Amino acid sequence: MQKTWIFVLLISCLPVALSAQSVQLQYVFQQGNVFELRVQDRSETYLTIQDEHQRTSTQGHYTLKLKVVNTMPATSSALIEARYEKIFLTASSQDVTNTINTEGSEQDALNLVFRRITERPFYFTIQSNGTIQDMEGIDSLIHYAVGAIPAKTSKSDRQAIINFVREQFDADAFRNQFISLFPRYADHAVQVGDGWTDIVQLAGRLGGSLTTAWKLDYGDKFGLKVSAQGNMISNQFAVIDLGGGIMGNVDVRGNTQSSYLISAENGWPTRSVQHTEISGEYIYRAAYNKKIKQDIHVPIRYVHDLQYELIH
């Protein structure tokens, strides 16, 4: 009889799934809370120019410190301070490899610029349902970072570094990146097995939109699991600079698959695994470029794998 009671007590201590219980998923903001975001990602970009295939590969590890500096109950949102603590990035293309390590001792222009990025914070606003809003402090951060470029750097190299930093770290790029990092929750209570959908307008060069179908896969008093499948489409009618002042359009489509482990205590994700594939073409338009006699179509394919953990 004693062994039976012990067995019953052990069973009663196991997590109980929320299969028949509704839960309101939302981020809980408490001023002063600090999180450490540890990200690992890898991407491959394939271009075909005049029947020649070009491949660019990047692999990165970086850590950000996030701090809730202000809560705004009236709008169910919070202002988050973000600061890179370390960045390690390798990029290779056409037999050329560049390495960035903010904890290393290299004194080349790229490493000097990226070290400065770790010295100052930027800010973003997030709603309790996970919607990313305003990005602040990015322009001043970029201006401060590119100020580290040595005076002896050639004009062309200087401009190339500035363009690279702006493309990677402008406010639109950050917003699009953070959209994938933080899951967006339904505005109503859900049960295990329930799904919901949202549409987010993307900013920056690609424009377009991301439509995501979410699903609550599992939940108990300790944690929850949310999965997502997204479909992205660019704004193919927007005329943008495709590089070097050459104007044209981007016509790409893609899909993402993501899974998130969620803290039942505060609604923040603790771990995530994501896979993204995008394909289409860059269209260099003759109508906007005097040196191009006819439109040039450049096929492109992009594959990105990312995983992270968020430590409270």
XYZ file of N, CA, C and O in Angstrom, residues 16-199:
736
model
N 1.048 18.578 -16.338
C -0.286 18.306 -16.862
C -0.498 19.152 -18.105
O -0.383 20.374 -18.058
N -0.769 18.516 -19.231
C -0.962 19.244 -20.482
C -2.216 20.092 -20.412
O -3.172 19.789 -19.685
N -2.220 21.180 -21.214
C -3.337 22.115 -21.214
C -4.315 21.815 -22.340
O -4.904 22.718 -22.923
N -4.479 20.536 -22.675
C -5.283 20.170 -23.838
C -6.721 20.659 -23.737
O -7.348 20.968 -24.741
N -7.273 20.736 -22.543
C -8.659 21.166 -22.385
C -8.754 22.510 -21.677
O -9.811 22.887 -21.198
N -7.642 23.222 -21.600
C -7.608 24.471 -20.851
C -7.129 25.599 -21.755
O -6.147 25.472 -22.470
N -7.841 26.718 -21.748
C -7.456 27.870 -22.555
C -6.367 28.668 -21.861
O -6.308 28.732 -20.635
N -5.505 29.275 -22.655
C -4.438 30.090 -22.114
C -4.300 31.338 -22.975
O -4.435 31.288 -24.190
N -4.089 32.462 -22.326
C -3.865 33.723 -23.030
C -2.368 33.944 -23.172
O -1.687 34.271 -22.197
N -1.843 33.729 -24.359
C -0.421 33.910 -24.595
C -0.102 35.397 -24.694
O -0.718 36.121 -25.480
N 0.849 35.835 -23.902
C 1.284 37.223 -23.981
C 2.606 37.392 -23.244
O 2.946 36.618 -22.351
N 3.364 38.409 -23.660
C 4.617 38.752 -23.003
C 4.306 39.529 -21.731
O 3.488 40.457 -21.742
N 4.972 39.149 -20.654
C 4.841 39.873 -19.390
C 6.065 40.775 -19.238
O 7.204 40.287 -19.260
N 5.834 42.068 -19.105
C 6.928 43.035 -19.005
C 7.077 43.519 -17.575
O 6.096 43.949 -16.951
N 8.282 43.456 -17.070
C 8.592 43.981 -15.748
C 9.840 44.834 -15.857
O 10.894 44.362 -16.287
N 9.709 46.099 -15.516
C 10.821 47.035 -15.663
C 12.057 46.530 -14.917
O 11.977 46.120 -13.769
N 13.197 46.565 -15.598
C 14.442 46.107 -15.005
C 14.808 44.680 -15.360
O 15.953 44.267 -15.141
N 13.850 43.908 -15.920
C 14.170 42.538 -16.314
C 15.245 42.525 -17.394
O 15.229 43.336 -18.317
N 16.172 41.579 -17.302
C 17.282 41.481 -18.239
C 17.291 40.088 -18.861
O 17.094 39.086 -18.169
N 17.527 40.035 -20.178
C 17.605 38.777 -20.911
C 18.896 38.754 -21.717
O 19.385 39.789 -22.158
N 19.417 37.543 -21.927
C 20.580 37.368 -22.796
C 20.170 36.502 -23.976
O 19.740 35.358 -23.794
N 20.288 37.051 -25.169
C 19.897 36.366 -26.390
C 21.142 35.839 -27.091
O 21.992 36.612 -27.532
N 21.268 34.510 -27.181
C 22.409 33.874 -27.821
C 21.960 33.244 -29.132
O 21.154 32.319 -29.140
N 22.483 33.758 -30.244
C 22.018 33.373 -31.566
C 23.137 32.705 -32.365
O 24.289 33.160 -32.330
N 22.802 31.642 -33.063
C 23.695 31.021 -34.034
C 22.939 30.944 -35.354
O 21.785 30.489 -35.385
N 23.567 31.395 -36.445
C 22.882 31.290 -37.726
C 23.862 31.032 -38.852
O 25.068 31.252 -38.737
N 23.302 30.529 -39.925
C 24.086 30.223 -41.122
C 23.219 30.497 -42.334
O 22.031 30.136 -42.352
N 23.795 31.141 -43.338
C 23.028 31.443 -44.543
C 23.865 31.184 -45.786
O 25.092 31.295 -45.770
N 23.168 30.849 -46.862
C 23.787 30.635 -48.169
C 22.988 31.441 -49.189
O 21.762 31.347 -49.239
N 23.692 32.223 -50.000
C 23.053 32.995 -51.058
C 23.646 32.580 -52.398
O 24.867 32.543 -52.564
N 22.762 32.265 -53.346
C 23.198 31.816 -54.665
C 22.680 32.786 -55.721
O 21.476 33.064 -55.797
N 23.575 33.322 -56.538
C 23.234 34.207 -57.646
C 23.728 33.591 -58.947
O 24.763 32.918 -58.972
N 22.996 33.833 -60.028
C 23.434 33.390 -61.349
C 23.527 34.608 -62.250
O 22.507 35.192 -62.641
N 24.749 35.018 -62.579
C 24.981 36.207 -63.391
C 25.690 35.792 -64.671
O 26.804 35.268 -64.635
N 25.013 36.011 -65.822
C 25.550 35.633 -67.131
C 26.020 34.176 -67.130
O 27.149 33.862 -67.509
N 25.146 33.313 -66.650
C 25.372 31.860 -66.609
C 26.484 31.450 -65.646
O 26.867 30.274 -65.613
N 27.007 32.379 -64.874
C 28.003 32.050 -63.868
C 27.350 32.043 -62.483
O 26.632 32.972 -62.121
N 27.639 30.975 -61.735
C 27.026 30.826 -60.413
C 27.948 31.415 -59.344
O 29.143 31.137 -59.317
N 27.365 32.226 -58.500
C 28.103 32.812 -57.388
C 27.434 32.407 -56.075
O 26.205 32.435 -55.957
N 28.266 32.036 -55.104
C 27.749 31.586 -53.803
C 28.421 32.372 -52.692
O 29.639 32.501 -52.654
N 27.605 32.898 -51.810
C 28.107 33.583 -50.629
C 27.612 32.843 -49.391
O 26.421 32.544 -49.271
N 28.528 32.538 -48.496
C 28.194 31.800 -47.284
C 28.571 32.619 -46.063
O 29.663 33.188 -46.002
N 27.668 32.705 -45.099
C 27.964 33.400 -43.853
C 27.572 32.518 -42.670
O 26.594 31.768 -42.733
N 28.374 32.604 -41.632
C 28.087 31.882 -40.402
C 28.380 32.802 -39.232
O 29.457 33.419 -39.185
N 27.423 32.921 -38.330
C 27.592 33.882 -37.257
C 27.150 33.376 -35.901
O 26.286 32.503 -35.783
N 27.782 33.913 -34.887
C 27.394 33.701 -33.497
C 27.403 35.075 -32.834
O 28.405 35.794 -32.928
N 26.317 35.443 -32.222
C 26.317 36.732 -31.547
C 25.420 36.693 -30.313
O 24.510 35.862 -30.198
N 25.708 37.595 -29.401
C 24.971 37.680 -28.145
C 24.483 39.104 -27.945
O 25.246 40.059 -28.110
N 23.210 39.231 -27.627
C 22.626 40.527 -27.309
C 22.107 40.518 -25.882
O 21.588 39.497 -25.401
N 22.234 41.642 -25.233
C 21.650 41.838 -23.915
C 20.400 42.699 -24.071
O 20.457 43.781 -24.657
N 19.262 42.202 -23.594
C 17.994 42.914 -23.675
C 17.549 43.317 -22.278
O 17.610 42.506 -21.350
N 17.101 44.549 -22.139
C 16.656 45.036 -20.842
C 15.350 45.808 -20.996
O 15.234 46.672 -21.874
N 14.378 45.491 -20.163
C 13.111 46.222 -20.158
C 13.334 47.525 -19.390
O 13.479 47.528 -18.174
N 13.384 48.640 -20.123
C 13.687 49.924 -19.481
C 12.439 50.729 -19.168
O 12.478 51.660 -18.355
N 11.314 50.398 -19.803
C 10.091 51.136 -19.530
C 8.894 50.296 -19.946
O 8.887 49.690 -21.010
N 7.891 50.232 -19.077
C 6.654 49.535 -19.414
C 5.565 50.569 -19.646
O 5.505 51.593 -18.963
N 4.684 50.277 -20.609
C 3.615 51.207 -20.981
C 2.285 50.464 -20.979
O 1.815 50.002 -22.023
N 1.684 50.304 -19.794
C 0.440 49.528 -19.674
C -0.688 50.046 -20.548
O -1.517 49.264 -21.026
N -0.719 51.351 -20.793
C -1.809 51.928 -21.586
C -1.834 51.371 -23.004
O -2.906 51.265 -23.612
N -0.667 51.013 -23.528
C -0.581 50.462 -24.885
C -0.154 48.997 -24.878
O 0.136 48.437 -25.933
N -0.117 48.390 -23.689
C 0.290 46.982 -23.546
C 1.614 46.718 -24.250
O 1.767 45.774 -25.031
N 2.603 47.565 -23.985
C 3.894 47.451 -24.656
C 5.019 47.815 -23.701
O 4.781 48.256 -22.566
N 6.244 47.641 -24.174
C 7.415 47.962 -23.365
C 8.540 48.433 -24.276
O 8.644 48.026 -25.435
N 9.382 49.304 -23.734
C 10.579 49.762 -24.435
C 11.744 48.895 -23.993
O 12.016 48.772 -22.802
N 12.427 48.291 -24.961
C 13.515 47.369 -24.695
C 14.835 47.988 -25.147
O 14.946 48.483 -26.276
N 15.824 47.968 -24.255
C 17.178 48.369 -24.623
C 17.921 47.125 -25.091
O 17.906 46.092 -24.426
N 18.575 47.221 -26.253
C 19.326 46.097 -26.811
C 20.761 46.522 -27.063
O 21.015 47.621 -27.555
N 21.686 45.646 -26.712
C 23.094 45.941 -26.953
C 23.812 44.641 -27.320
O 23.675 43.624 -26.638
N 24.561 44.695 -28.425
C 25.399 43.551 -28.776
C 26.530 43.436 -27.760
O 27.223 44.405 -27.488
N 26.710 42.241 -27.222
C 27.829 41.999 -26.319
C 29.009 41.392 -27.065
O 30.159 41.681 -26.733
N 28.739 40.556 -28.044
C 29.825 40.009 -28.861
C 29.273 39.560 -30.207
O 28.117 39.149 -30.329
N 30.115 39.658 -31.226
C 29.754 39.274 -32.586
C 30.912 38.475 -33.182
O 32.058 38.921 -33.140
N 30.606 37.300 -33.699
C 31.590 36.526 -34.458
C 30.937 36.154 -35.771
O 29.879 35.522 -35.803
N 31.553 36.554 -36.892
C 30.954 36.361 -38.190
C 32.025 36.018 -39.215
O 33.072 36.670 -39.273
N 31.775 34.984 -40.006
C 32.645 34.668 -41.135
C 31.800 34.699 -42.402
O 30.676 34.181 -42.420
N 32.340 35.320 -43.436
C 31.646 35.408 -44.720
C 32.627 35.077 -45.824
O 33.749 35.594 -45.852
N 32.216 34.199 -46.736
C 33.095 33.815 -47.837
C 32.339 33.925 -49.150
O 31.158 33.583 -49.247
N 33.040 34.432 -50.172
C 32.465 34.584 -51.496
C 33.597 34.646 -52.512
O 34.563 35.405 -52.331
N 33.484 33.840 -53.560
C 34.487 33.848 -54.626
C 35.911 33.687 -54.065
O 36.812 34.461 -54.379
N 36.083 32.716 -53.185
C 37.397 32.391 -52.607
C 37.956 33.497 -51.713
O 39.155 33.506 -51.402
N 37.115 34.429 -51.317
C 37.533 35.484 -50.390
C 36.757 35.310 -49.092
O 35.530 35.194 -49.093
N 37.468 35.268 -47.968
C 36.828 35.071 -46.665
C 37.166 36.230 -45.738
O 38.330 36.625 -45.619
N 36.138 36.772 -45.101
C 36.317 37.817 -44.098
C 35.825 37.303 -42.751
O 34.803 36.604 -42.683
N 36.554 37.640 -41.710
C 36.178 37.223 -40.361
C 36.060 38.447 -39.455
O 36.942 39.303 -39.438
N 34.973 38.488 -38.717
C 34.747 39.564 -37.757
C 34.626 38.937 -36.375
O 33.829 38.024 -36.163
N 35.437 39.409 -35.450
C 35.427 38.886 -34.088
C 35.620 40.059 -33.133
O 36.729 40.576 -32.985
N 34.545 40.479 -32.486
C 34.622 41.656 -31.619
C 35.413 41.392 -30.352
O 35.760 42.330 -29.634
N 35.705 40.126 -30.058
C 36.506 39.798 -28.883
C 37.958 39.499 -29.256
O 38.754 39.138 -28.394
N 38.299 39.648 -30.539
C 39.653 39.404 -30.994
C 40.495 40.668 -30.946
O 40.078 41.710 -30.427
N 41.685 40.593 -31.534
C 42.619 41.724 -31.499
C 42.889 42.310 -32.884
O 43.726 43.190 -33.034
N 42.161 41.825 -33.904
C 42.389 42.314 -35.259
C 42.069 43.807 -35.345
O 41.087 44.282 -34.771
N 42.916 44.517 -36.095
C 42.769 45.969 -36.185
C 42.340 46.426 -37.581
O 42.507 47.600 -37.924
N 41.811 45.523 -38.396
C 41.322 45.936 -39.707
C 40.035 46.745 -39.545
O 39.398 46.748 -38.482
N 39.638 47.432 -40.623
C 38.523 48.374 -40.548
C 37.216 47.707 -40.116
O 36.490 48.240 -39.266
N 36.914 46.524 -40.672
C 35.654 45.863 -40.332
C 35.577 45.521 -38.850
O 34.551 45.741 -38.192
N 36.651 44.967 -38.299
C 36.637 44.618 -36.880
C 36.541 45.859 -35.997
O 35.865 45.846 -34.966
N 37.211 46.936 -36.388
C 37.119 48.178 -35.610
C 35.692 48.712 -35.611
O 35.182 49.166 -34.578
N 35.026 48.631 -36.775
C 33.643 49.119 -36.876
C 32.713 48.265 -36.028
O 31.879 48.781 -35.270
N 32.847 46.950 -36.126
C 31.928 46.074 -35.393
C 32.158 46.132 -33.885
O 31.221 45.936 -33.111
N 33.380 46.390 -33.458
C 33.601 46.543 -32.017
C 32.834 47.745 -31.485
O 32.319 47.735 -30.364
N 32.768 48.790 -32.286
C 32.015 49.963 -31.850
C 30.516 49.674 -31.757
O 29.817 50.290 -30.950
N 30.037 48.757 -32.575
C 28.620 48.403 -32.515
C 28.274 47.810 -31.154
O 27.152 47.956 -30.658
N 29.253 47.146 -30.507
C 28.997 46.548 -29.192
C 29.082 47.574 -28.059
O 28.803 47.233 -26.908
N 29.463 48.797 -28.366
C 29.690 49.779 -27.315
C 28.462 50.619 -26.972
O 28.434 51.274 -25.933
N 27.465 50.620 -27.852
C 26.297 51.470 -27.615
C 25.011 50.678 -27.843
O 24.956 49.793 -28.690
N 23.953 51.022 -27.101
C 22.681 50.306 -27.262
C 21.792 50.941 -28.329
O 22.040 52.053 -28.799
N 20.770 50.210 -28.706
C 19.663 50.759 -29.479
C 18.384 50.282 -28.806
O 18.419 49.533 -27.817
N 17.237 50.714 -29.296
C 15.982 50.456 -28.586
C 14.890 50.029 -29.564
O 14.889 50.420 -30.735
N 13.962 49.222 -29.054
C 12.778 48.898 -29.839
C 11.596 48.736 -28.896
O 11.756 48.500 -27.689
N 10.413 48.892 -29.445
C 9.185 48.741 -28.675
C 8.497 47.449 -29.102
O 8.401 47.154 -30.297
N 8.041 46.685 -28.132
C 7.348 45.434 -28.417
C 6.037 45.408 -27.642
O 5.985 45.796 -26.470
N 4.967 44.988 -28.316
C 3.670 44.872 -27.663
C 3.571 43.527 -26.944
O 4.358 42.615 -27.184
N 2.587 43.400 -26.078
C 2.446 42.174 -25.299
C 2.099 40.971 -26.167
O 2.257 39.829 -25.730
N 1.640 41.206 -27.415
C 1.377 40.077 -28.317
C 2.581 39.748 -29.200
O 2.507 38.872 -30.064
N 3.709 40.482 -29.013
C 4.923 40.195 -29.747
C 5.152 41.051 -30.977
O 6.153 40.858 -31.681
N 4.272 41.994 -31.260
C 4.444 42.865 -32.419
C 5.581 43.852 -32.173
O 5.613 44.543 -31.165
N 6.537 43.888 -33.107
C 7.673 44.804 -33.014
C 7.275 46.139 -33.635
O 6.774 46.188 -34.759
N 7.545 47.217 -32.901
C 7.182 48.540 -33.399
C 8.436 49.374 -33.650
O 9.313 48.955 -34.397
N 8.531 50.509 -33.051
C 9.577 51.477 -33.384
C 10.973 50.957 -33.035
O 11.189 50.324 -32.005
N 11.932 51.256 -33.921
C 13.345 51.030 -33.662
C 13.987 52.404 -33.494
O 13.774 53.298 -34.313
N 14.743 52.588 -32.416
C 15.343 53.884 -32.124
C 16.840 53.731 -31.866
O 17.294 52.707 -31.364
N 17.583 54.760 -32.221
C 19.010 54.789 -31.927
C 19.887 54.088 -32.939
O 21.112 54.033 -32.767
N 19.308 53.562 -34.019
C 20.088 52.824 -35.011
C 20.984 53.761 -35.809
O 22.174 53.489 -36.018
N 20.420 54.874 -36.265
C 21.207 55.804 -37.087
C 22.431 56.327 -36.339
O 23.536 56.405 -36.893
N 22.238 56.693 -35.078
C 23.368 57.209 -34.304
C 24.381 56.103 -34.030
O 25.598 56.358 -33.988
N 23.924 54.865 -33.859
C 24.837 53.742 -33.650
C 25.689 53.509 -34.896
O 26.907 53.319 -34.801
N 25.063 53.531 -36.072
C 25.804 53.339 -37.320
C 26.807 54.469 -37.526
O 27.960 54.235 -37.910
N 26.372 55.706 -37.274
C 27.270 56.854 -37.435
C 28.488 56.721 -36.525
O 29.623 56.989 -36.935
N 28.247 56.281 -35.289
C 29.346 56.093 -34.338
C 30.267 54.967 -34.792
O 31.499 55.079 -34.714
N 29.689 53.870 -35.298
C 30.490 52.702 -35.679
C 31.385 53.007 -36.875
O 32.587 52.695 -36.857
N 30.840 53.620 -37.920
C 31.652 53.865 -39.120
C 32.707 54.932 -38.864
O 33.658 55.071 -39.650
N 32.584 55.656 -37.751
C 33.627 56.610 -37.385
C 34.936 55.945 -37.024
O 35.968 56.614 -36.928
N 34.908 54.610 -36.855
C 36.124 53.873 -36.517
C 36.931 53.484 -37.750
O 38.036 52.940 -37.620
N 36.416 53.738 -38.953
C 37.155 53.399 -40.171
C 38.437 54.227 -40.224
O 38.393 55.453 -40.145
N 39.598 53.592 -40.350
C 40.863 54.341 -40.361
C 40.918 55.356 -41.503
O 40.370 55.131 -42.587
N 41.585 56.475 -41.250
C 41.694 57.541 -42.250
C 42.410 57.079 -43.507
O 42.155 57.589 -44.605
N 43.314 56.118 -43.388
C 44.093 55.645 -44.547
C 43.282 54.751 -45.475
O 43.761 54.394 -46.567
N 42.059 54.362 -45.084
C 41.227 53.492 -45.911
C 40.853 54.203 -47.211
O 40.487 55.379 -47.194
N 40.945 53.488 -48.323
C 40.612 54.091 -49.615
C 39.140 54.487 -49.663
O 38.311 53.947 -48.918
N 38.834 55.409 -50.541
C 37.474 55.919 -50.660
C 36.491 54.807 -51.020
O 35.398 54.725 -50.459
N 36.879 53.947 -51.960
C 35.993 52.857 -52.377
C 35.771 51.845 -51.263
O 34.643 51.386 -51.041
N 36.838 51.482 -50.522
C 36.703 50.544 -49.407
C 35.862 51.138 -48.290
O 35.048 50.442 -47.663
N 36.063 52.427 -48.042
C 35.275 53.101 -47.001
C 33.790 53.042 -47.327
O 32.963 52.710 -46.473
N 33.456 53.358 -48.578
C 32.052 53.349 -48.969
C 31.478 51.944 -48.923
O 30.308 51.743 -48.544
N 32.292 50.949 -49.293
C 31.826 49.556 -49.250
C 31.502 49.131 -47.817
O 30.498 48.446 -47.571
N 32.340 49.529 -46.867
C 32.103 49.197 -45.460
C 30.847 49.892 -44.959
O 30.007 49.292 -44.276
N 30.702 51.169 -45.296
C 29.520 51.922 -44.866
C 28.248 51.289 -45.424
O 27.254 51.108 -44.709
N 28.274 50.928 -46.708
C 27.099 50.303 -47.328
C 26.771 48.974 -46.655
O 25.600 48.660 -46.403
N 27.815 48.178 -46.350
C 27.600 46.882 -45.715
C 26.956 47.047 -44.335
O 25.993 46.356 -43.997
N 27.484 47.968 -43.546
C 26.949 48.179 -42.200
C 25.513 48.678 -42.265
O 24.648 48.232 -41.495
N 25.238 49.584 -43.176
C 23.874 50.111 -43.293
C 22.894 49.040 -43.733
O 21.758 48.991 -43.251
N 23.325 48.173 -44.657
C 22.445 47.105 -45.114
C 22.145 46.104 -44.000
O 21.043 45.577 -43.899
N 23.144 45.829 -43.165
C 22.981 44.824 -42.121
C 22.317 45.371 -40.858
O 21.642 44.632 -40.141
N 22.523 46.653 -40.585
C 22.150 47.164 -39.284
C 21.230 48.384 -39.313
O 21.083 49.047 -38.293
N 20.587 48.667 -40.456
C 19.671 49.805 -40.417
C 18.383 49.396 -39.705
O 18.146 48.219 -39.399
N 17.538 50.363 -39.421
C 16.345 50.112 -38.615
C 15.414 49.107 -39.275
O 14.818 48.250 -38.603
N 15.275 49.180 -40.601
C 14.394 48.240 -41.296
C 14.915 46.817 -41.189
O 14.146 45.871 -40.969
N 16.231 46.644 -41.351
C 16.822 45.307 -41.248
C 16.630 44.736 -39.852
O 16.305 43.550 -39.683
N 16.832 45.570 -38.826
C 16.637 45.109 -37.448
C 15.191 44.713 -37.196
O 14.907 43.690 -36.571
N 14.271 45.537 -37.666
C 12.859 45.230 -37.435
C 12.485 43.906 -38.081
O 11.825 43.062 -37.467
N 12.908 43.696 -39.321
C 12.603 42.436 -40.000
C 13.233 41.253 -39.271
O 12.627 40.182 -39.169
N 14.453 41.443 -38.751
C 15.123 40.368 -38.023
C 14.380 40.047 -36.725
O 14.163 38.876 -36.395
N 13.990 41.066 -35.996
C 13.322 40.836 -34.719
C 11.923 40.250 -34.904
O 11.409 39.586 -34.010
N 11.310 40.503 -36.071
C 10.021 39.892 -36.357
C 10.140 38.373 -36.328
O 9.248 37.669 -35.848
N 11.256 37.837 -36.830
C 11.448 36.386 -36.835
C 11.884 35.858 -35.473
O 11.636 34.694 -35.146
N 12.521 36.693 -34.670
C 13.011 36.228 -33.377
C 11.892 36.048 -32.359
O 11.926 35.126 -31.532
N 10.885 36.927 -32.398
C 9.847 36.919 -31.364
C 8.509 36.450 -31.934
O 7.994 37.043 -32.879
N 7.941 35.378 -31.376
C 6.636 34.915 -31.860
C 5.542 35.939 -31.555
O 5.636 36.693 -30.588
N 4.524 35.945 -32.416
C 3.393 36.855 -32.245
C 2.166 36.028 -31.863
O 1.827 35.048 -32.540
N 1.515 36.435 -30.798
C 0.435 35.656 -30.219
C -0.940 36.162 -30.654
O -1.101 37.319 -31.063
N -1.915 35.266 -30.519
C -3.294 35.633 -30.812
C -3.805 36.610 -29.756
O -3.359 36.602 -28.603
N -4.757 37.450 -30.139
C -5.347 38.407 -29.199
C -6.462 37.781 -28.369
O -7.151 38.480 -27.629
N -6.636 36.466 -28.494
C -7.668 35.760 -27.732
C -7.047 34.504 -27.134
O -5.965 34.065 -27.543
N -7.706 33.934 -26.154
C -7.214 32.725 -25.510
C -7.270 31.544 -26.478
O -8.161 31.467 -27.332
N -6.301 30.637 -26.354
C -6.234 29.470 -27.235
C -6.011 28.211 -26.404
O -5.542 28.270 -25.263
N -6.340 27.085 -26.999
C -6.085 25.781 -26.410
C -5.062 25.047 -27.252
O -4.758 25.447 -28.378
N -4.518 23.974 -26.694
C -3.586 23.148 -27.454
C -4.277 22.652 -28.719
O -5.396 22.151 -28.681
N -3.609 22.833 -29.855
C -4.180 22.464 -31.144
C -4.770 23.630 -31.903
O -4.992 23.534 -33.114
N -5.024 24.745 -31.217
C -5.586 25.924 -31.875
C -4.528 26.628 -32.724
O -3.334 26.587 -32.430
N -4.995 27.313 -33.766
C -4.103 28.082 -34.621
C -4.610 29.498 -34.824
O -5.781 29.794 -34.572
N -3.741 30.366 -35.285
C -4.098 31.748 -35.607
C -3.145 32.250 -36.683
O -2.080 31.658 -36.916
N -3.512 33.311 -37.350
C -2.732 33.825 -38.472
C -2.529 35.321 -38.331
O -3.419 36.031 -37.836
N -1.357 35.795 -38.733
C -1.135 37.241 -38.788
C -0.386 37.602 -40.064
O 0.233 36.757 -40.698
N -0.513 38.855 -40.448
C 0.181 39.387 -41.617
C 0.989 40.597 -41.173
O 0.448 41.528 -40.574
